[in-house]
Every structure is written in structure tokens, then in C-alpha cells.
mmCIF file of C-alpha atoms in Angstrom:
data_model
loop_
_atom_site.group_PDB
_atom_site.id
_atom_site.type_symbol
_atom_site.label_atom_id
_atom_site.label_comp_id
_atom_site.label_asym_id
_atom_site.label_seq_id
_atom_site.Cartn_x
_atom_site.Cartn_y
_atom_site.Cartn_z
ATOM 1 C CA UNK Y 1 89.352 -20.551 -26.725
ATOM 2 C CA UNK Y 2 91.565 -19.144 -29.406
ATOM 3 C CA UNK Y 3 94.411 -20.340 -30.889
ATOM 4 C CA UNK Y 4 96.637 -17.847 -30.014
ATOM 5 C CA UNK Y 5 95.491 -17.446 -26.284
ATOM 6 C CA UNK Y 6 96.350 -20.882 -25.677
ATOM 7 C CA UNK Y 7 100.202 -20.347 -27.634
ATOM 8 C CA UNK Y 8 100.440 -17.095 -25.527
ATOM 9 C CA UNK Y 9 99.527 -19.333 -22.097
ATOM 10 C CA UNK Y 10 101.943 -22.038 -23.506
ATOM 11 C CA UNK Y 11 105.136 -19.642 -24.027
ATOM 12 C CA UNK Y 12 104.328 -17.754 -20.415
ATOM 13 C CA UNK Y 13 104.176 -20.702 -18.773
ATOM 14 C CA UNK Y 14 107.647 -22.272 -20.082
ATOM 15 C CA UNK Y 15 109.193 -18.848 -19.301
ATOM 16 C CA UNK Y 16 107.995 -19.642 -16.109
ATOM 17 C CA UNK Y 17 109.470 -22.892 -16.306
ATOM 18 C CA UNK Y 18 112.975 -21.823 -17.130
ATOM 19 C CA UNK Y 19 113.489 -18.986 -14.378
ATOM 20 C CA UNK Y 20 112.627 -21.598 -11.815
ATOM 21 C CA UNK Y 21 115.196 -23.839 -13.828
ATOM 22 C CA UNK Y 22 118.036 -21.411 -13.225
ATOM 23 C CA UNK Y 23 117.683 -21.547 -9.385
ATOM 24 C CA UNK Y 24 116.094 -24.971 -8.474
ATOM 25 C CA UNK Y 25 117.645 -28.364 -10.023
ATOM 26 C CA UNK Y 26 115.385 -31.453 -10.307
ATOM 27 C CA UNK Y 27 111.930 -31.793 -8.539
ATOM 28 C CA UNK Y 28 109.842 -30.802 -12.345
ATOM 29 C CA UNK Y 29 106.935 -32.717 -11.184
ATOM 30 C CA UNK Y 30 107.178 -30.546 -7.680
ATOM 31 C CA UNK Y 31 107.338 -27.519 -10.091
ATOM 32 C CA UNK Y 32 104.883 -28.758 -12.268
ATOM 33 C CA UNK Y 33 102.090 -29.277 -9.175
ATOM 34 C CA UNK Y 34 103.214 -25.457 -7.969
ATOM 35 C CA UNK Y 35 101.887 -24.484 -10.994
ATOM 36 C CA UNK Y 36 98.693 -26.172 -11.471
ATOM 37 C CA UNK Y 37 97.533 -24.722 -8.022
ATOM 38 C CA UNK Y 38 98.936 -21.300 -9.045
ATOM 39 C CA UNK Y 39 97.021 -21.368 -12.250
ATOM 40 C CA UNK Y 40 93.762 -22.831 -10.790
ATOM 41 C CA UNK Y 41 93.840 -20.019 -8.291
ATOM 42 C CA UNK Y 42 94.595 -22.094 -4.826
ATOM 43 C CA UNK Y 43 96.983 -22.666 -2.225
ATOM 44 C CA UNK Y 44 99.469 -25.107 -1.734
ATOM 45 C CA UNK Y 45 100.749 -26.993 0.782
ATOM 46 C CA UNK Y 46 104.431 -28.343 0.134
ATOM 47 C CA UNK Y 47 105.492 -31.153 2.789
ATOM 48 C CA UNK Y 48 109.407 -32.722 2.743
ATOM 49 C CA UNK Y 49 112.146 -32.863 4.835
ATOM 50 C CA UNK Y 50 114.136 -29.337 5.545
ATOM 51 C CA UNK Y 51 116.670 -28.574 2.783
ATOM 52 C CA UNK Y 52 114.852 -29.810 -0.147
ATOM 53 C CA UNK Y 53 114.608 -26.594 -1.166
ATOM 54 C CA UNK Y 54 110.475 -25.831 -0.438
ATOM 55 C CA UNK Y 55 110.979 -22.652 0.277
ATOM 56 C CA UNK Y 56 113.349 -21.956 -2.653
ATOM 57 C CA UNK Y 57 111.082 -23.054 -4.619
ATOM 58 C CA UNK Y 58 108.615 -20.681 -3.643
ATOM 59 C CA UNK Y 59 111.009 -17.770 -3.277
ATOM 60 C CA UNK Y 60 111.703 -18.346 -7.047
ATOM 61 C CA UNK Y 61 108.365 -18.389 -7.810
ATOM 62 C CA UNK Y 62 107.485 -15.256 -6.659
ATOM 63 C CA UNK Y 63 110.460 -13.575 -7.879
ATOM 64 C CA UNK Y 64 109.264 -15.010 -11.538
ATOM 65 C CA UNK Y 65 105.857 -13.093 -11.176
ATOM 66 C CA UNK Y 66 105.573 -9.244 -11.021
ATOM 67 C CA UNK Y 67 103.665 -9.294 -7.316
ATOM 68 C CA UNK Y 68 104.214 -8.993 -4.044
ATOM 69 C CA UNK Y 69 105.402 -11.622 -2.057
ATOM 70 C CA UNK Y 70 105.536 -11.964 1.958
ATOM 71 C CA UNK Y 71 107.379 -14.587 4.242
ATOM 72 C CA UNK Y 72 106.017 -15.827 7.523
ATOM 73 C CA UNK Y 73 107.871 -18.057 9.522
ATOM 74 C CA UNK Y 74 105.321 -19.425 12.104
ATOM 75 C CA UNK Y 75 106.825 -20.154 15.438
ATOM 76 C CA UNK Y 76 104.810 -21.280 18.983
ATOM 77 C CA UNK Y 77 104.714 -17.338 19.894
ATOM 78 C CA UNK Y 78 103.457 -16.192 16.410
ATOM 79 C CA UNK Y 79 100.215 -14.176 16.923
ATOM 80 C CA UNK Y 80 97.101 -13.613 14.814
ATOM 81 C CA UNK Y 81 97.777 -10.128 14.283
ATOM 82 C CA UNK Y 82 101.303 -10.763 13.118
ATOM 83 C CA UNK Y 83 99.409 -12.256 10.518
ATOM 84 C CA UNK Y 84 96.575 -10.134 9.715
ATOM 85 C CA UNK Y 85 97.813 -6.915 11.503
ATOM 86 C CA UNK Y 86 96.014 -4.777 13.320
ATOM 87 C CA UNK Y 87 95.163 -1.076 14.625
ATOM 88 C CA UNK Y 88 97.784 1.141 15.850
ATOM 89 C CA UNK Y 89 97.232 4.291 18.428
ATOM 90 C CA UNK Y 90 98.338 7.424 16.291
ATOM 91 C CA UNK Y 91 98.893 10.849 18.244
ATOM 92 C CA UNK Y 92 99.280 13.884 16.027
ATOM 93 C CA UNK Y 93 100.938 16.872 17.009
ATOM 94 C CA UNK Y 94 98.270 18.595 19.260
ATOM 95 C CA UNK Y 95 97.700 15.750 21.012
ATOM 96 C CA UNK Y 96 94.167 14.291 19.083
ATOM 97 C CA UNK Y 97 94.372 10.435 19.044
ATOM 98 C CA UNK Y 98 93.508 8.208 16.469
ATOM 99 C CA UNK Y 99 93.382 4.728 15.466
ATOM 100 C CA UNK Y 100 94.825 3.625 12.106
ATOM 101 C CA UNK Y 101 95.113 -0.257 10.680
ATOM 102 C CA UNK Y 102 98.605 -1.640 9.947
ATOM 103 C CA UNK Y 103 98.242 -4.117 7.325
ATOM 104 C CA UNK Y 104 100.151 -7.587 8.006
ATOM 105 C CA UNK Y 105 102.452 -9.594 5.758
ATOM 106 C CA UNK Y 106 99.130 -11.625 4.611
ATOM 107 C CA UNK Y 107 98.403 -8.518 2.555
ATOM 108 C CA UNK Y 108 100.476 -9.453 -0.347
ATOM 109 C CA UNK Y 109 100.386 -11.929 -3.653
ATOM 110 C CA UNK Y 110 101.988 -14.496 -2.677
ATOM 111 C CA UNK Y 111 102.753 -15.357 0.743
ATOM 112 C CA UNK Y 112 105.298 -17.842 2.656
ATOM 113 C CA UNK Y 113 103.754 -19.735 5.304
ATOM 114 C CA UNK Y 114 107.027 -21.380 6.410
ATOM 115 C CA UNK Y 115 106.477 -23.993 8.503
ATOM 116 C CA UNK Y 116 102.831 -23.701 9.417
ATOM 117 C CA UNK Y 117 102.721 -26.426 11.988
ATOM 118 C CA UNK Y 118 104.792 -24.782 13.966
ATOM 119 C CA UNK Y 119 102.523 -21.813 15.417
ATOM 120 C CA UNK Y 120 99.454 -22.278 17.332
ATOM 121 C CA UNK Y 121 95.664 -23.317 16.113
ATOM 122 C CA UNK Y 122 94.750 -19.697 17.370
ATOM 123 C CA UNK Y 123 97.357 -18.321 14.959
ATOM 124 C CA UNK Y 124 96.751 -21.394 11.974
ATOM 125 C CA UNK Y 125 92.988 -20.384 12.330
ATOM 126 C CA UNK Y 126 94.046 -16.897 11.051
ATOM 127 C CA UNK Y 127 94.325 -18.048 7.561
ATOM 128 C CA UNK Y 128 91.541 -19.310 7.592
ATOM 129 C CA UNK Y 129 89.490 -16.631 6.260
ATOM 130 C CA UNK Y 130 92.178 -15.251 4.441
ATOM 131 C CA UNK Y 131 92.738 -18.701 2.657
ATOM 132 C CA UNK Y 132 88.684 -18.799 1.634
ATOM 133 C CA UNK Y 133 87.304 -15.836 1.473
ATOM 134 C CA UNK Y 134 90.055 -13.595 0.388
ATOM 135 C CA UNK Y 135 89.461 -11.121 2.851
ATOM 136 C CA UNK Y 136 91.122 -9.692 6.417
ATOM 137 C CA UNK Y 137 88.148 -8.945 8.984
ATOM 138 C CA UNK Y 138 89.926 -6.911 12.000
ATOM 139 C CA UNK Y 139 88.646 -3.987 14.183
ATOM 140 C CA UNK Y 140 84.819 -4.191 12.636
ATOM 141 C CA UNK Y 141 85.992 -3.545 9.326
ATOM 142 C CA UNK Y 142 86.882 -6.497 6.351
ATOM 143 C CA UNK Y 143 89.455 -5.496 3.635
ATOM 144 C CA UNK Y 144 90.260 -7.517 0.014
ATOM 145 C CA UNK Y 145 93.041 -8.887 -0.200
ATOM 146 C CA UNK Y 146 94.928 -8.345 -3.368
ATOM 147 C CA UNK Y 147 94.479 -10.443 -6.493
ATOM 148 C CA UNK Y 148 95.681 -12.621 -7.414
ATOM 149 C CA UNK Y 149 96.435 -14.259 -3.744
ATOM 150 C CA UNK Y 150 97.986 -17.730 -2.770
ATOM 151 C CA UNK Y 151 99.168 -18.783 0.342
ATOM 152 C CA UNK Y 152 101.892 -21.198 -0.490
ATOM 153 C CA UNK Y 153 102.733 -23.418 2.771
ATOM 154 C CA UNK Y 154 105.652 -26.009 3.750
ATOM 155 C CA UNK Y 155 106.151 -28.166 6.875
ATOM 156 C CA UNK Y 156 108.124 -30.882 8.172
ATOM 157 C CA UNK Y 157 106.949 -34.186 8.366
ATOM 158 C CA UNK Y 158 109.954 -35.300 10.725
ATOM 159 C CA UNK Y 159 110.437 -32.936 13.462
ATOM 160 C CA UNK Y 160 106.586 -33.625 15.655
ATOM 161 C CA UNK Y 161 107.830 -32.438 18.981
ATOM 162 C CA UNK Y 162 105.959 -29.076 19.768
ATOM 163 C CA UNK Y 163 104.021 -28.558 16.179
ATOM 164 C CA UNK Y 164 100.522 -28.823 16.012
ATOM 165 C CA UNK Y 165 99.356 -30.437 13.233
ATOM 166 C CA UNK Y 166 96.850 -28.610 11.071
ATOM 167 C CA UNK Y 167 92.714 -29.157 11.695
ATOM 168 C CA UNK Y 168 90.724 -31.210 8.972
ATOM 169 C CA UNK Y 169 89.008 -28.231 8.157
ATOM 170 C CA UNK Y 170 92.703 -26.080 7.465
ATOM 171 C CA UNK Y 171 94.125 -28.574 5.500
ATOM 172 C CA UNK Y 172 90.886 -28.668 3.132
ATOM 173 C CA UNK Y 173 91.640 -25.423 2.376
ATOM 174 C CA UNK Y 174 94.460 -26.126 0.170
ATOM 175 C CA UNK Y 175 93.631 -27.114 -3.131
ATOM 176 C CA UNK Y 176 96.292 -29.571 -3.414
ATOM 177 C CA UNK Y 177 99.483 -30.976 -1.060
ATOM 178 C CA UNK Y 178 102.749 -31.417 -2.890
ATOM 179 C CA UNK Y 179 105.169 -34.043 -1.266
ATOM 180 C CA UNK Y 180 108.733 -32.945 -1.656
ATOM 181 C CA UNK Y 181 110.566 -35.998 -2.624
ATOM 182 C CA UNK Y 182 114.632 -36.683 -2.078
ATOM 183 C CA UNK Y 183 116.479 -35.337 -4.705
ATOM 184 C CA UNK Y 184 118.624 -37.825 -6.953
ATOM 185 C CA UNK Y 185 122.450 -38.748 -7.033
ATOM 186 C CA UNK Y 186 122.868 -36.906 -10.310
ATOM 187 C CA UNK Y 187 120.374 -34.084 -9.175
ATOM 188 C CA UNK Y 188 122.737 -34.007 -5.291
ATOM 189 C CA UNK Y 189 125.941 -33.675 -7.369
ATOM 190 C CA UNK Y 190 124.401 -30.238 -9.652
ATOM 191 C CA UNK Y 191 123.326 -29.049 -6.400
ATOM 192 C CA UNK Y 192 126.770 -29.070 -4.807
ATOM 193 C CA UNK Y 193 128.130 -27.347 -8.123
ATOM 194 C CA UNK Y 194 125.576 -24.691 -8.471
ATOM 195 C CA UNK Y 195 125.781 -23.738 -4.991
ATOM 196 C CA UNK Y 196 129.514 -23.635 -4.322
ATOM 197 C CA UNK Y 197 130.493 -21.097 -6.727
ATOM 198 C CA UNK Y 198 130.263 -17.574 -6.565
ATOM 199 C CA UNK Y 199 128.367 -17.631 -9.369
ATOM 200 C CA UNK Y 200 124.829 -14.962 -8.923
ATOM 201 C CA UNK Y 201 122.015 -16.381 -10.469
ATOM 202 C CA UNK Y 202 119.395 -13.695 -11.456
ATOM 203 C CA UNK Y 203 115.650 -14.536 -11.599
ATOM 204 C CA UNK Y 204 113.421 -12.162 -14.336
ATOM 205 C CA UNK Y 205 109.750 -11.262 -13.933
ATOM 206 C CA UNK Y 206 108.554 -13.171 -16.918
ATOM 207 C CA UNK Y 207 104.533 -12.771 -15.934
ATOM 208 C CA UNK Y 208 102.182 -9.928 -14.605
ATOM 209 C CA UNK Y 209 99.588 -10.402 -12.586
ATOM 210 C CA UNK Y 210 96.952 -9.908 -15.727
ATOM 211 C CA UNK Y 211 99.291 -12.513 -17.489
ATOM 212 C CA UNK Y 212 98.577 -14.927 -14.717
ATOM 213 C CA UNK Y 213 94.387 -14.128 -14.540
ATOM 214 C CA UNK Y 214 94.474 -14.740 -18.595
ATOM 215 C CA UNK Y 215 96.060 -18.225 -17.966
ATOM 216 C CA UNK Y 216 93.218 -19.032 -15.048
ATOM 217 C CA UNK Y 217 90.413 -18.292 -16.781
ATOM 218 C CA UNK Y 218 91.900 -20.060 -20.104
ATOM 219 C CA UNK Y 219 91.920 -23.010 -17.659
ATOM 220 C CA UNK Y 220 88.375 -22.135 -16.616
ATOM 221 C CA UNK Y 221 87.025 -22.838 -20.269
ATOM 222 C CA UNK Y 222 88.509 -26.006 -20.432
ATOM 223 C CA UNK Y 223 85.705 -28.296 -21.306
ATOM 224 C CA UNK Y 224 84.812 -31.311 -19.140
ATOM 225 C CA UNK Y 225 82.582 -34.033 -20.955
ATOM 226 C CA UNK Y 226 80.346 -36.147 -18.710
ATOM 227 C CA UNK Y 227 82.032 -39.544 -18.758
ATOM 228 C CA UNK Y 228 84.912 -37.436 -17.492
ATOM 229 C CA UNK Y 229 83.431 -35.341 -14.587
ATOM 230 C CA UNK Y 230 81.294 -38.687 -13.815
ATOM 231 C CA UNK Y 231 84.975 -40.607 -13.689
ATOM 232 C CA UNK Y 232 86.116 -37.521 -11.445
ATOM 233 C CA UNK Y 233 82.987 -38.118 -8.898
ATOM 234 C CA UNK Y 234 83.460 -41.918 -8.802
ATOM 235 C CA UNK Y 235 86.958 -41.520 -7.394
ATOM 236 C CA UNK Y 236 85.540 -39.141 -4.824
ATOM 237 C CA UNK Y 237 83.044 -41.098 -3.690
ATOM 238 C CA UNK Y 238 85.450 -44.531 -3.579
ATOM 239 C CA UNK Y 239 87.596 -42.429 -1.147
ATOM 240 C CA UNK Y 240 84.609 -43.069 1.412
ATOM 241 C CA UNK Y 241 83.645 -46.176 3.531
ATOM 242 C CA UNK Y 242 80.944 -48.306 2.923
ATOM 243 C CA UNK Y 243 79.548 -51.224 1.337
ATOM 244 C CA UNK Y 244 80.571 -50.405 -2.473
ATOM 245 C CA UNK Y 245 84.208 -49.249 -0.842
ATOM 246 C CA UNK Y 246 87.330 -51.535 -1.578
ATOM 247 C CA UNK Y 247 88.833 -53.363 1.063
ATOM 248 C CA UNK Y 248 92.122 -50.985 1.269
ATOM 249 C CA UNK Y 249 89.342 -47.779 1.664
ATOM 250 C CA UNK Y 250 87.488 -50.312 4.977
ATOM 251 C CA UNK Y 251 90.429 -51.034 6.571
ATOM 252 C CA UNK Y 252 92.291 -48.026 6.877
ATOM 253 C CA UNK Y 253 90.108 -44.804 6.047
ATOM 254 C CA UNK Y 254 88.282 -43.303 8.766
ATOM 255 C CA UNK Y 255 86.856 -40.488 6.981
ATOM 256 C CA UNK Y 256 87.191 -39.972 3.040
ATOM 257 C CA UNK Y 257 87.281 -36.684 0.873
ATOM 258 C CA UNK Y 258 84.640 -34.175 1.083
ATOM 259 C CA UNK Y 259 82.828 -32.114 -1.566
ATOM 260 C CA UNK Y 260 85.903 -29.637 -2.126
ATOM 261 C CA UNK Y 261 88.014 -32.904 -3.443
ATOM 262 C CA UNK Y 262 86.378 -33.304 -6.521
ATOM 263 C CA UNK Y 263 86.585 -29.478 -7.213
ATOM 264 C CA UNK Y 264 89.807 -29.977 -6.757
ATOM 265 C CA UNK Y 265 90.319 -32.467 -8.684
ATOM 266 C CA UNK Y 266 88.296 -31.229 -11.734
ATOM 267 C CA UNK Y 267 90.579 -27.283 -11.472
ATOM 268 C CA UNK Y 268 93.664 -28.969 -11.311
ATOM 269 C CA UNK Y 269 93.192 -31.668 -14.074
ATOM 270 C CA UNK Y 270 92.223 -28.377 -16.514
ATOM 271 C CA UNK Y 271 94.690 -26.418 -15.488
ATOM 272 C CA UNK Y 272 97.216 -29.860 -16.927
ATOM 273 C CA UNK Y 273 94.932 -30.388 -19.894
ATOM 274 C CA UNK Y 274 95.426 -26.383 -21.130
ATOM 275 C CA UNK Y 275 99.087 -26.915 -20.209
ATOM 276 C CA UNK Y 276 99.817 -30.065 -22.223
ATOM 277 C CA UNK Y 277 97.976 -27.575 -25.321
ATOM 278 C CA UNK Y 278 94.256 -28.892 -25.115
ATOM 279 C CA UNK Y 279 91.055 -27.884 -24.759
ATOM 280 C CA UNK Y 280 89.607 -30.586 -23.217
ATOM 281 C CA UNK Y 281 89.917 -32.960 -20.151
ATOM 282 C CA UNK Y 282 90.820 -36.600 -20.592
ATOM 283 C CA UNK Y 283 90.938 -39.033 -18.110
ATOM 284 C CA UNK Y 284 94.621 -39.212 -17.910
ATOM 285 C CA UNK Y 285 94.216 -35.761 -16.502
ATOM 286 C CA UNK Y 286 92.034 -36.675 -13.800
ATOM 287 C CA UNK Y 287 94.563 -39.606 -12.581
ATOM 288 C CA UNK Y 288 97.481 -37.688 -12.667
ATOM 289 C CA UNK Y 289 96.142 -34.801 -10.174
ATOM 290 C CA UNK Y 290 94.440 -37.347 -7.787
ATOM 291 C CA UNK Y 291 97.487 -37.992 -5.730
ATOM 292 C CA UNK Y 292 98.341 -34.289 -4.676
ATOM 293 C CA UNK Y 293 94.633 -33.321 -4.637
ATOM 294 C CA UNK Y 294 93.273 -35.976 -2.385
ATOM 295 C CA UNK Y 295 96.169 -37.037 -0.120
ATOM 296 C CA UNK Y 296 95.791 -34.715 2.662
ATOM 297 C CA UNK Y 297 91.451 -35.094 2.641
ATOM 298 C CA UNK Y 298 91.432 -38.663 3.079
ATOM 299 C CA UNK Y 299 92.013 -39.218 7.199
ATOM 300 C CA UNK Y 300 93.098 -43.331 8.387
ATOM 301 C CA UNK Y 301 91.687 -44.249 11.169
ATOM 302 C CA UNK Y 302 93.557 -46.430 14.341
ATOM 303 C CA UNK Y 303 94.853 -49.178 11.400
ATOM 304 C CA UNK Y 304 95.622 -47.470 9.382
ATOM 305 C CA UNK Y 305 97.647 -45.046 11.343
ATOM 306 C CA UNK Y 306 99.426 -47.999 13.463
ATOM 307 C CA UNK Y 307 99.861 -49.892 10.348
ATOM 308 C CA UNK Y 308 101.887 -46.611 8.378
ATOM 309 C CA UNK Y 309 99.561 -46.614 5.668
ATOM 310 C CA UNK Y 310 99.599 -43.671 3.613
ATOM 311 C CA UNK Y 311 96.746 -42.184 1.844
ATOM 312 C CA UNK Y 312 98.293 -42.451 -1.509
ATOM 313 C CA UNK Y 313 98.225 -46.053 -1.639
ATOM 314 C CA UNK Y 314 94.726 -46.294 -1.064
ATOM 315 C CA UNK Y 315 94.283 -43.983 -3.678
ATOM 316 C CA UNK Y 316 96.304 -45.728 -6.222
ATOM 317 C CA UNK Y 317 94.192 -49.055 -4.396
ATOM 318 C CA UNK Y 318 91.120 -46.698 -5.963
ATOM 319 C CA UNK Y 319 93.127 -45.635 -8.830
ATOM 320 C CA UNK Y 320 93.240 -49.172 -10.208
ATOM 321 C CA UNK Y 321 90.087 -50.022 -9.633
ATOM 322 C CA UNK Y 322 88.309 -47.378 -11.264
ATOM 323 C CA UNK Y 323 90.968 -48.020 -14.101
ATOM 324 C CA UNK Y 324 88.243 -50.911 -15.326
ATOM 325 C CA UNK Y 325 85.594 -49.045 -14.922
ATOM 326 C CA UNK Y 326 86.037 -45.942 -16.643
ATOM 327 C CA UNK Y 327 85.104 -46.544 -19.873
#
């Protein structure tokens, strides 16, 4: 990789930075894991309590990018073709019909789901193949979506009554889930100041869409030395049950990460090597993107669950113990 391509990625990305800045106060690391799944080419999943500005966040995001950007608030009555859309019944003027496809909001760069859990399987399931394959199948007929494409999700860990939390499989689809913490007293008291003036604050396009596909595939060429990748698997693989487990991983984890983790993993952590200005991945990167990239793959079982474990302390529990073992 060249010098200059990587100063070029460098200055795009703290444009980035700073028109997110001017709207959103506090939550950097939030930011910061936004943008390692935008530059590895995923989706997101964003989980906090409403008003901690998830959906600001993402707003501002898009508004920073030159592309297209699409909201969906799911809701129990949200369909699959409000989604996806679907074929309309044209009549011309002498009467002939014909058929012609509307698109839906998922046709667009970067899309909103706003509280996902909130509309039906039938209607999560949509995204499915939208979220993998980057593609729209309706009528007999599949259609690209445009590139890039992320689907950028929040939901509400509170509020349980009439959601429907997402399928193992869904949730796999994300390449990482960022949770939105509390903001700070300091951060609550520039909140109250920047919002309660009538002051406008205007967000520029500071990257194109080729802008964004030269930063992705300069995080592509990151190189990944064996001890690392090796490191990367070993944490995998500790997330499962079994004799060589830790006690933390028996206890409490029904089922641990499957094969997509460790891609995960591995994207992410180059996407944070390239971004801290190197070419290589280090095992610091690896650690730091576990958290966000395994969380929501690693599924407690009845102990776990009635004991309000979380998954990221059994990952830390695997965290430290591969922390001996790495080198």
C-alpha cells in the first residue's frame, strides 16, 4: 500500500470524524465502531436506550457521505414489501395494462432500520437477503442493490413487550453490535447547550462513494501474520463449550460463535490497524474489536440467562485467558 493512499484514507476519515463531531457530543468509541463496520463493508447493529442519540448518529453519518440514505421505522404492521417493494398495476391511456416494480426504501446506501425488533420475523426475514447477498428478489426477477450498501440497525433493549427479538441466524448477519452506552455528566450538560439554542448546525459531504471503496479495499491489504490470525481463531474457538473451554464459557454459553465471528473479527481489526496508520495487524487489534464483534454470536443458555450474565464478560473471561497464551 502506498504512502500516500494510506495519508489520503487518514485525512478522509478524520473529516469524517469532525462532521459527526459537530452534531453528536461524546460516544467516540460508538463513532469509532460505526466506522470500522462502514469501512469493512458490513452492517451494524446499534443497541441503547431511546434518546442516546442512535439514530442521530446514523442520520449524521449518512449526511457526511455523498449517497443515498433511507429510514425505516419497523412497526408490528410493517410488511415485506414496504421493505423491498413490489409490482404496481399500470394502465396507460388506451386501456393496455402493465406491471411495473416500485423499488422500496432498501434500495438506497445506507439505510435506517429503526427499531428492528419491533416488526415481525416475516418482515425481519426481508433483510435477510438484502443484508447477504446484496440483492432484492421480487416478482421472478433479482435486482443489485447499490454499492456501497449498509443496513445500519438500532433497538431497545428496555421496552420487550410486543418486539420480537431477532433469529440467531439475523443477528449473524451483522458484522458487529455496538452498545450505546449513557452519556456522561460533562457530555449531558453540552448536550443541553447544543440543543437549546437556535443555533443550525450544517453537516458537509466530506466522502464519495469511490472515496469510501478506496478506504475498504486499503483495509483489505492489510496484512495478517500467522501468530495473529492463529490468536484470532483461538478466541473463536474458546467462545465454544467443551472440554478445553473455561469455566465462565461451561456455565453460561449455550452455543458459541460460528465461522462468520472470526471473519469478523479479522475485517474489523484491519479496518483499526489502517486507521491507527499501519499496515499490519497486531494483536491489540484483535482484542479491541472482540467485544462488538462477538457479543451478539455467543447465545447463554438457562444460567446464564437467569443469572444476567452478559456475553461480554465471558469474553473478557476469554480475553484474559488467551492474554497468556498469545505469544
Amino acid at each position: 500500500m502506498a504512502q500516500q493512499t494510506l495519508e489520503d484514507c487518514l485525512q478522509r476519515v478524520e473529516l469524517v470524524r469532525q462532521e459527526i463531531g459537530k452534531v453528536l457530543v461524546g460516544q467516540k468509541e460508538v463513532v469509532e465502531q460505526l466506522l470500522w463496520a462502514v469501512f469493512a463493508g458490513g452492517h451494524a447493529l446499534l443497541e441503547g436506550v431511546p434518546g442516546l442519540g442512535k439514530t442521530l448518529l446514523v442520520r449524521t453519518l449518512s449526511q457526511a457521505f455523498e449517497l443515498s440514505f433511507q429510514r425505516i421505522q419497523f412497526t408490528p404492521d410493517l410488511m415485506p414489501t414496504d421493505i423491498t417493494g413490489t409490482n404496481i398495476l399500470l394502465v396507460d391511456e388506451k386501456g393496455q395494462q402493465s406491471f411495473q416494480f416500485q423499488h422500496g426504501p432498501i434500495f438506497a446506501h445506507v439505510v435506517l432500520a429503526d427499531e428492528i425488533n419491533r416488526a415481525t420475523p416475516k418482515t425481519q426475514s426481508a433483510l435477510l437477503e438484502a443484508m447477504q447477498e446484496r440483492t432484492v428478489s421480487a416478482g421472478g426477477v433479482t435486482r443489485p442493490l447499490p454499492e456501497p450498501f449498509f443496513v445500519l440497525a438500532t433497538q431497545n433493549p428496555l421496552e420487550q413487550e410486543g418486539t420480537y427479538p431477532l433469529p440467531e441466524a439475523q443477528m449473524d448477519r451483522f458484522l458487529l453490535k455496538i452498545d450505546v452506552p449513557y452519556p456522561t455528566e460533562e457530555e449531558l450538560k453540552m448536550i443541553v447547550r447544543q440543543t437549546t439554542t437556535s443555533q443550525v448546525i450544517t453537516v458537509e459531504k466530506v466522502a464519495s462513494a469511490e472515496q469510501i471503496a478506496e478506504i475498504q479495499q486499503a483495509a483489505r491489504e492489510v496484512l495478517v501474520a500467522d501468530a495473529v490470525l492463529d490468536y484470532a481463531v483461538k478466541l473463536l474457538l474458546a467462545t465454544h463449550p467443551g472440554e478445553q473451554a473455561i469455566a465462565s464459557v461451561n456455565k453460561y454459553v449455550r452455543n458459541g460463535a460460528g465461522p462468520r465471528g472470526v471473519q469478523s473479527i479479522v475485517s474489523l481489526a484491519k479496518v483499526r490497524a489502517l486507521l491507527a496508520g499501519r499496515y499490519n495487524l497486531a494483536y491489540e487489534d484483535v482484542t479491541a474489536v472482540a467485544l462488538p464483534a462477538l457479543r451478539h454470536r455467543i447465545f447463554l443458555n438457562f444460567e446464564g440467562e437467569a443469572n444476567g450474565i452478559r456475553p461480554d464478560r465471558v469474553i473478557m473471561d476469554i480475553l484474559n485467558e488467551l492474554g497468556t497464551q498469545k505469544v
